[in-house]
Short mmCIF file of C-alpha atoms in Angstrom, two decimals:
data_model
loop_
_atom_site.label_atom_id
_atom_site.label_comp_id
_atom_site.label_asym_id
_atom_site.label_seq_id
_atom_site.Cartn_x
_atom_site.Cartn_y
_atom_site.Cartn_z
CA UNK A 382 98.23 128.06 23.60
CA UNK A 383 99.66 125.24 25.51
CA UNK A 384 103.00 127.03 25.84
CA UNK A 385 101.18 130.13 27.03
CA UNK A 386 99.35 127.98 29.62
CA UNK A 387 102.52 126.21 30.79
CA UNK A 388 104.22 129.71 31.02
CA UNK A 389 101.25 130.83 33.45
CA UNK A 390 101.62 127.80 35.59
CA UNK A 391 105.37 128.08 35.88
CA UNK A 392 105.02 131.87 36.68
CA UNK A 393 102.33 131.19 39.36
CA UNK A 394 104.46 128.52 41.18
CA UNK A 395 107.59 130.68 40.84
CA UNK A 396 105.80 133.75 42.24
CA UNK A 397 104.28 131.57 45.09
CA UNK A 398 107.71 130.26 45.91
CA UNK A 399 109.35 133.63 46.08
CA UNK A 400 106.35 135.08 48.11
CA UNK A 401 106.51 132.31 50.62
CA UNK A 402 110.09 132.50 51.26
CA UNK A 403 110.38 135.30 54.03
CA UNK A 404 110.44 133.97 57.71
CA UNK A 405 109.33 135.72 60.87
CA UNK A 406 111.89 137.40 62.88
CA UNK A 407 112.68 137.62 66.64
CA UNK A 408 112.20 133.78 67.19
CA UNK A 409 113.89 133.51 70.50
CA UNK A 410 110.74 135.50 71.81
CA UNK A 411 108.21 133.50 70.00
CA UNK A 412 106.75 130.45 72.02
CA UNK A 413 105.23 127.49 69.91
CA UNK A 414 103.25 124.90 71.86
CA UNK A 415 103.13 121.43 70.21
CA UNK A 416 100.89 118.52 71.31
CA UNK A 417 101.88 114.87 70.67
CA UNK A 418 105.68 115.13 70.93
CA UNK A 419 106.37 111.64 72.13
CA UNK A 420 107.14 110.47 68.50
CA UNK A 421 106.46 111.10 64.95
CA UNK A 422 105.77 114.51 63.44
CA UNK A 423 105.28 116.30 66.75
CA UNK A 424 108.72 114.96 67.96
CA UNK A 425 110.59 115.90 64.87
CA UNK A 426 108.96 119.36 64.70
CA UNK A 427 109.86 120.27 68.27
CA UNK A 428 113.42 119.41 67.60
CA UNK A 429 113.50 121.35 64.27
CA UNK A 430 112.03 124.43 65.62
CA UNK A 431 114.24 124.39 68.74
CA UNK A 432 117.34 124.23 66.62
CA UNK A 433 115.67 127.33 64.76
CA UNK A 434 115.67 129.28 67.77
CA UNK A 435 111.97 129.25 68.66
CA UNK A 436 110.89 128.79 72.34
CA UNK A 437 109.27 125.38 72.11
CA UNK A 438 106.80 124.01 74.69
CA UNK A 439 106.61 120.23 73.70
CA UNK A 440 103.70 118.40 75.39
CA UNK A 441 104.08 114.52 75.66
CA UNK A 442 101.90 111.85 76.90
CA UNK A 443 104.59 109.71 78.49
CA UNK A 444 107.42 110.47 80.93
CA UNK A 445 109.76 108.68 78.43
CA UNK A 446 108.83 111.23 75.69
CA UNK A 447 109.59 114.11 77.98
CA UNK A 448 113.05 112.59 78.85
CA UNK A 449 114.04 111.98 75.34
CA UNK A 450 113.07 115.44 74.32
CA UNK A 451 115.15 116.87 77.10
CA UNK A 452 118.03 114.85 76.19
CA UNK A 453 118.01 115.86 72.51
CA UNK A 454 117.16 119.53 72.58
CA UNK A 455 118.38 122.76 73.95
CA UNK A 456 117.73 124.15 77.46
CA UNK A 457 115.25 126.62 75.91
CA UNK A 458 112.84 123.76 75.18
CA UNK A 459 110.18 123.19 77.76
CA UNK A 460 108.45 119.82 78.11
CA UNK A 461 105.25 118.98 79.89
CA UNK A 462 102.75 116.26 80.38
CA UNK A 463 99.50 116.58 78.54
CA UNK A 464 96.62 114.23 78.29
CA UNK A 465 94.26 116.06 75.71
CA UNK A 466 91.29 113.85 77.08
CA UNK A 467 91.57 115.57 80.59
CA UNK A 468 90.19 118.97 81.04
CA UNK A 469 92.19 119.20 84.29
CA UNK A 470 95.45 118.47 82.20
CA UNK A 471 94.60 120.80 79.38
CA UNK A 472 94.12 123.68 81.83
CA UNK A 473 97.10 123.05 83.95
CA UNK A 474 99.33 123.10 80.80
CA UNK A 475 97.46 126.41 79.72
CA UNK A 476 98.15 128.02 82.95
CA UNK A 477 101.83 127.24 82.82
CA UNK A 478 102.11 128.65 79.26
CA UNK A 479 100.31 131.86 80.37
CA UNK A 480 102.95 132.23 82.95
CA UNK A 481 105.67 131.63 80.55
CA UNK A 482 104.63 133.76 77.63
CA UNK A 483 103.60 136.89 79.78
CA UNK A 484 102.70 139.99 77.68
CA UNK A 485 104.04 138.66 74.35
CA UNK A 486 101.40 135.91 74.05
CA UNK A 487 101.61 132.65 72.39
CA UNK A 488 103.03 132.67 68.84
CA UNK A 489 101.70 129.38 67.60
CA UNK A 490 99.92 126.11 68.59
CA UNK A 491 100.37 123.01 66.67
CA UNK A 492 97.69 120.47 67.28
CA UNK A 493 99.37 117.27 66.49
CA UNK A 494 98.40 114.65 69.06
CA UNK A 495 96.27 111.91 67.55
CA UNK A 496 95.43 108.17 67.31
CA UNK A 497 94.19 105.87 64.62
CA UNK A 498 92.70 102.88 66.41
CA UNK A 499 90.13 101.39 66.68
CA UNK A 500 89.61 101.56 62.95
CA UNK A 501 87.26 98.95 61.35
CA UNK A 502 83.89 98.58 59.46
CA UNK A 503 81.33 100.73 61.24
CA UNK A 504 79.20 97.58 62.32
CA UNK A 505 82.35 96.09 64.18
CA UNK A 506 82.34 99.09 66.57
CA UNK A 507 80.32 100.64 69.49
CA UNK A 508 79.67 104.08 70.45
CA UNK A 509 82.48 103.88 73.10
CA UNK A 510 84.96 103.07 70.30
CA UNK A 511 83.84 106.26 68.55
CA UNK A 512 84.12 108.39 71.87
CA UNK A 513 87.48 107.15 72.74
CA UNK A 514 89.06 108.50 69.40
CA UNK A 515 86.91 111.62 69.15
CA UNK A 516 88.12 112.56 72.68
CA UNK A 517 91.57 112.64 71.39
CA UNK A 518 91.48 113.66 67.73
CA UNK A 519 88.67 116.22 67.88
CA UNK A 520 87.41 117.03 71.42
CA UNK A 521 91.08 117.22 72.73
CA UNK A 522 92.24 119.38 69.81
CA UNK A 523 89.24 121.76 70.45
CA UNK A 524 89.98 121.84 74.19
CA UNK A 525 93.49 122.55 73.71
CA UNK A 526 92.89 125.40 71.25
CA UNK A 527 90.34 127.07 73.20
CA UNK A 528 92.54 126.87 76.37
CA UNK A 529 95.28 128.97 74.79
CA UNK A 530 93.24 131.05 72.27
CA UNK A 531 93.33 134.32 74.29
CA UNK A 532 97.19 134.00 74.35
CA UNK A 533 97.26 133.43 70.64
CA UNK A 534 95.10 136.52 69.92
CA UNK A 535 97.41 138.65 72.19
CA UNK A 536 100.44 137.54 69.94
CA UNK A 537 98.38 137.77 66.70
CA UNK A 538 99.81 134.38 66.24
CA UNK A 539 98.52 131.14 64.50
CA UNK A 540 96.83 127.90 64.97
CA UNK A 541 98.18 124.85 63.17
CA UNK A 542 95.56 121.91 62.93
CA UNK A 543 96.85 118.44 61.75
CA UNK A 544 94.01 116.83 60.01
CA UNK A 545 94.38 114.26 57.23
CA UNK A 546 93.51 113.44 53.60
CA UNK A 547 90.92 111.43 55.40
CA UNK A 548 89.25 114.72 56.53
CA UNK A 549 88.40 115.10 52.71
CA UNK A 550 87.49 111.53 51.87
CA UNK A 551 86.46 108.59 53.82
CA UNK A 552 87.61 105.16 52.57
CA UNK A 553 87.47 103.32 55.96
CA UNK A 554 84.82 102.79 58.49
CA UNK A 555 85.13 103.88 62.01
CA UNK A 556 85.77 107.15 64.20
CA UNK A 557 89.13 108.23 62.34
CA UNK A 558 87.76 109.99 59.34
CA UNK A 559 84.89 111.23 61.30
CA UNK A 560 87.33 113.01 63.70
CA UNK A 561 89.38 114.43 60.82
CA UNK A 562 86.30 115.78 59.03
CA UNK A 563 85.65 117.36 62.34
CA UNK A 564 88.98 118.92 62.64
CA UNK A 565 88.50 120.27 59.01
CA UNK A 566 85.10 121.82 60.07
CA UNK A 567 86.61 123.30 63.33
CA UNK A 568 89.61 124.62 61.45
CA UNK A 569 87.52 126.42 58.81
CA UNK A 570 85.07 127.99 61.33
CA UNK A 571 87.83 129.01 63.45
CA UNK A 572 89.96 130.68 60.57
CA UNK A 573 86.93 132.84 59.66
CA UNK A 574 86.28 133.77 63.49
CA UNK A 575 89.87 134.76 63.99
CA UNK A 576 90.59 136.71 60.87
CA UNK A 577 89.64 140.13 62.43
CA UNK A 578 91.95 139.42 65.27
CA UNK A 579 95.01 138.89 62.99
CA UNK A 580 95.18 135.27 63.95
CA UNK A 581 96.11 132.73 61.15
CA UNK A 582 94.37 129.40 61.28
CA UNK A 583 96.14 126.71 59.05
CA UNK A 584 95.42 122.99 58.22
CA UNK A 585 97.93 120.17 57.43
CA UNK A 586 96.51 117.30 55.56
CA UNK A 587 99.20 114.59 55.17
CA UNK A 588 98.74 111.42 53.06
CA UNK A 589 100.26 108.17 54.26
CA UNK A 590 103.43 108.30 56.31
CA UNK A 591 105.40 105.83 58.26
CA UNK A 592 104.40 106.64 61.77
CA UNK A 593 102.63 104.88 64.70
CA UNK A 594 99.25 106.07 63.23
CA UNK A 595 99.86 103.78 60.11
CA UNK A 596 102.10 101.03 61.90
CA UNK A 597 100.82 97.77 60.24
CA UNK A 598 101.49 95.80 63.42
CA UNK A 599 99.21 98.08 65.52
CA UNK A 600 96.42 98.18 62.88
CA UNK A 601 96.42 94.39 62.50
CA UNK A 602 96.56 93.65 66.28
CA UNK A 603 93.49 96.02 66.71
CA UNK A 604 91.78 94.42 63.84
CA UNK A 605 92.18 90.90 65.37
CA UNK A 606 90.93 92.18 68.79
CA UNK A 607 87.80 93.67 67.19
CA UNK A 608 87.05 90.59 65.09
CA UNK A 609 87.31 88.45 68.14
CA UNK A 610 84.81 90.44 70.08
CA UNK A 611 82.23 90.34 67.10
CA UNK A 612 78.85 88.27 67.26
CA UNK A 613 79.04 85.21 65.16
CA UNK A 614 76.30 86.60 62.93
CA UNK A 615 78.44 89.56 62.01
CA UNK A 616 81.49 87.28 61.36
CA UNK A 617 79.31 85.36 58.96
CA UNK A 618 78.25 88.34 57.07
CA UNK A 619 81.93 88.99 56.28
CA UNK A 620 83.07 85.77 55.88
CA UNK A 621 85.97 83.63 57.67
CA UNK A 622 88.91 85.06 55.43
CA UNK A 623 87.93 88.66 55.75
CA UNK A 624 90.65 89.53 58.30
CA UNK A 625 93.03 87.79 56.01
CA UNK A 626 91.97 90.15 53.26
CA UNK A 627 92.63 93.18 55.55
CA UNK A 628 95.92 91.83 56.64
CA UNK A 629 96.95 91.55 52.86
CA UNK A 630 95.72 95.00 52.23
CA UNK A 631 97.60 96.49 55.05
CA UNK A 632 100.90 94.71 54.42
CA UNK A 633 100.98 95.09 50.68
CA UNK A 634 99.14 98.39 49.90
CA UNK A 635 99.59 100.43 52.96
CA UNK A 636 103.28 99.62 53.37
CA UNK A 637 103.96 100.60 49.91
CA UNK A 638 101.96 103.71 50.03
CA UNK A 639 103.47 105.06 53.26
CA UNK A 640 106.20 107.47 52.97
CA UNK A 641 109.14 107.14 55.20
CA UNK A 642 110.21 110.82 54.70
CA UNK A 643 108.57 112.45 57.74
CA UNK A 644 110.45 115.65 57.05
CA UNK A 645 107.76 116.24 54.18
CA UNK A 646 105.24 116.89 56.84
CA UNK A 647 107.44 118.56 59.27
CA UNK A 648 108.50 121.09 56.64
CA UNK A 649 104.95 122.02 56.03
CA UNK A 650 104.43 122.39 59.78
CA UNK A 651 107.65 124.48 60.07
CA UNK A 652 106.31 126.81 57.15
CA UNK A 653 102.91 127.23 58.89
CA UNK A 654 104.60 128.35 62.07
CA UNK A 655 107.48 130.42 60.62
CA UNK A 656 106.47 131.72 57.42
CA UNK A 657 105.46 135.49 57.14
CA UNK A 658 102.74 134.38 54.51
CA UNK A 659 101.84 130.67 55.26
CA UNK A 660 99.44 128.82 53.12
CA UNK A 661 95.88 128.16 54.40
CA UNK A 662 96.27 124.48 53.67
CA UNK A 663 99.16 122.14 53.10
CA UNK A 664 98.89 118.56 51.64
CA UNK A 665 102.32 116.72 52.18
CA UNK A 666 102.74 113.49 50.36
CA UNK A 667 102.45 112.50 46.77
CA UNK A 668 99.55 110.34 47.28
CA UNK A 669 97.58 113.05 48.98
CA UNK A 670 98.35 115.49 45.99
CA UNK A 671 97.80 113.01 43.06
CA UNK A 672 95.26 110.43 44.43
CA UNK A 673 93.43 111.20 47.58
CA UNK A 674 92.53 114.89 47.08
CA UNK A 675 91.55 114.50 43.35
CA UNK A 676 89.47 111.55 44.31
CA UNK A 677 87.67 113.67 46.96
CA UNK A 678 86.51 115.99 44.11
CA UNK A 679 85.18 113.35 42.04
CA UNK A 680 81.29 112.34 41.89
CA UNK A 681 80.41 109.90 44.62
CA UNK A 682 79.78 107.20 42.13
CA UNK A 683 83.20 107.36 40.79
CA UNK A 684 85.06 107.48 44.11
CA UNK A 685 82.81 104.73 45.64
CA UNK A 686 83.73 102.48 42.64
CA UNK A 687 87.52 103.11 42.89
CA UNK A 688 87.52 102.60 46.60
CA UNK A 689 85.49 99.52 46.60
CA UNK A 690 87.87 97.93 44.10
CA UNK A 691 91.18 99.27 45.48
CA UNK A 692 90.91 100.10 49.22
CA UNK A 693 88.19 98.11 50.80
CA UNK A 694 88.32 94.27 51.01
CA UNK A 695 85.31 92.58 49.81
CA UNK A 696 83.00 91.13 52.31
CA UNK A 697 81.36 87.71 51.93
CA UNK A 698 77.76 89.08 51.30
CA UNK A 699 79.29 91.57 48.61
CA UNK A 700 80.81 88.74 46.44
#
């Protein structure tokens, strides 16, 4: 019986592997618009797709990001400035893309731009802290998508949204997980809406990888800034050594959990863009596959117990 089940599992994965091998043709006439190409996943993906022959439109937030992309890629790659928080900036880039792609339309949009700070316990933050991140991670993603959706429908192309395992489970406070849950919801609704137009909507849900989003220095700096702004009564609730506990958790657990092989994520992005039969969801990272996603399916009492013991520093009032 066990050998029979094992055989079925092996057959399924072999069948899926073979089925997912074919790639789209005529790449030189397929435009791919990527947000957040200054560093990290977006930067690597733009370079990777450019080498494969796609016509990449790499949007960056900084001039340095644009300059670095131009130096390291072919003349076919187009760079542009984009601030996803600005409707004017989003519309300007969309107009440029419309002129470039012409009647072919836009083959793919990869919504990669995102930030991870401020992240902290909910009662450390203000509504403005939430708005600042939602404007990038969620509202900006939606704005960019809607700005070029008619072009994607014309090409019967695809939208690739970068969410996170934290769009499935919420072990931290603050707006990051809220924004990623929102990306998941937008992704699902858009996928259903676009089916009849031949547009594929796909989601990448990475675990922890070594990027600016998970940089311990940035996270600890932001934690200290927020702590120093707190009223004394809130600090007393958490205890004077709470920041030290967070620092220990970030330096020990986060650093060990974060994978340095960014190509695991980029390979999923590339497959979503170029495969004839892409997957609906990708979960790059062993921690995503074997810890976070299984944990998200467990009863709340189980996941809460595990997270409160392993991921969330204990406040003074909870001792």
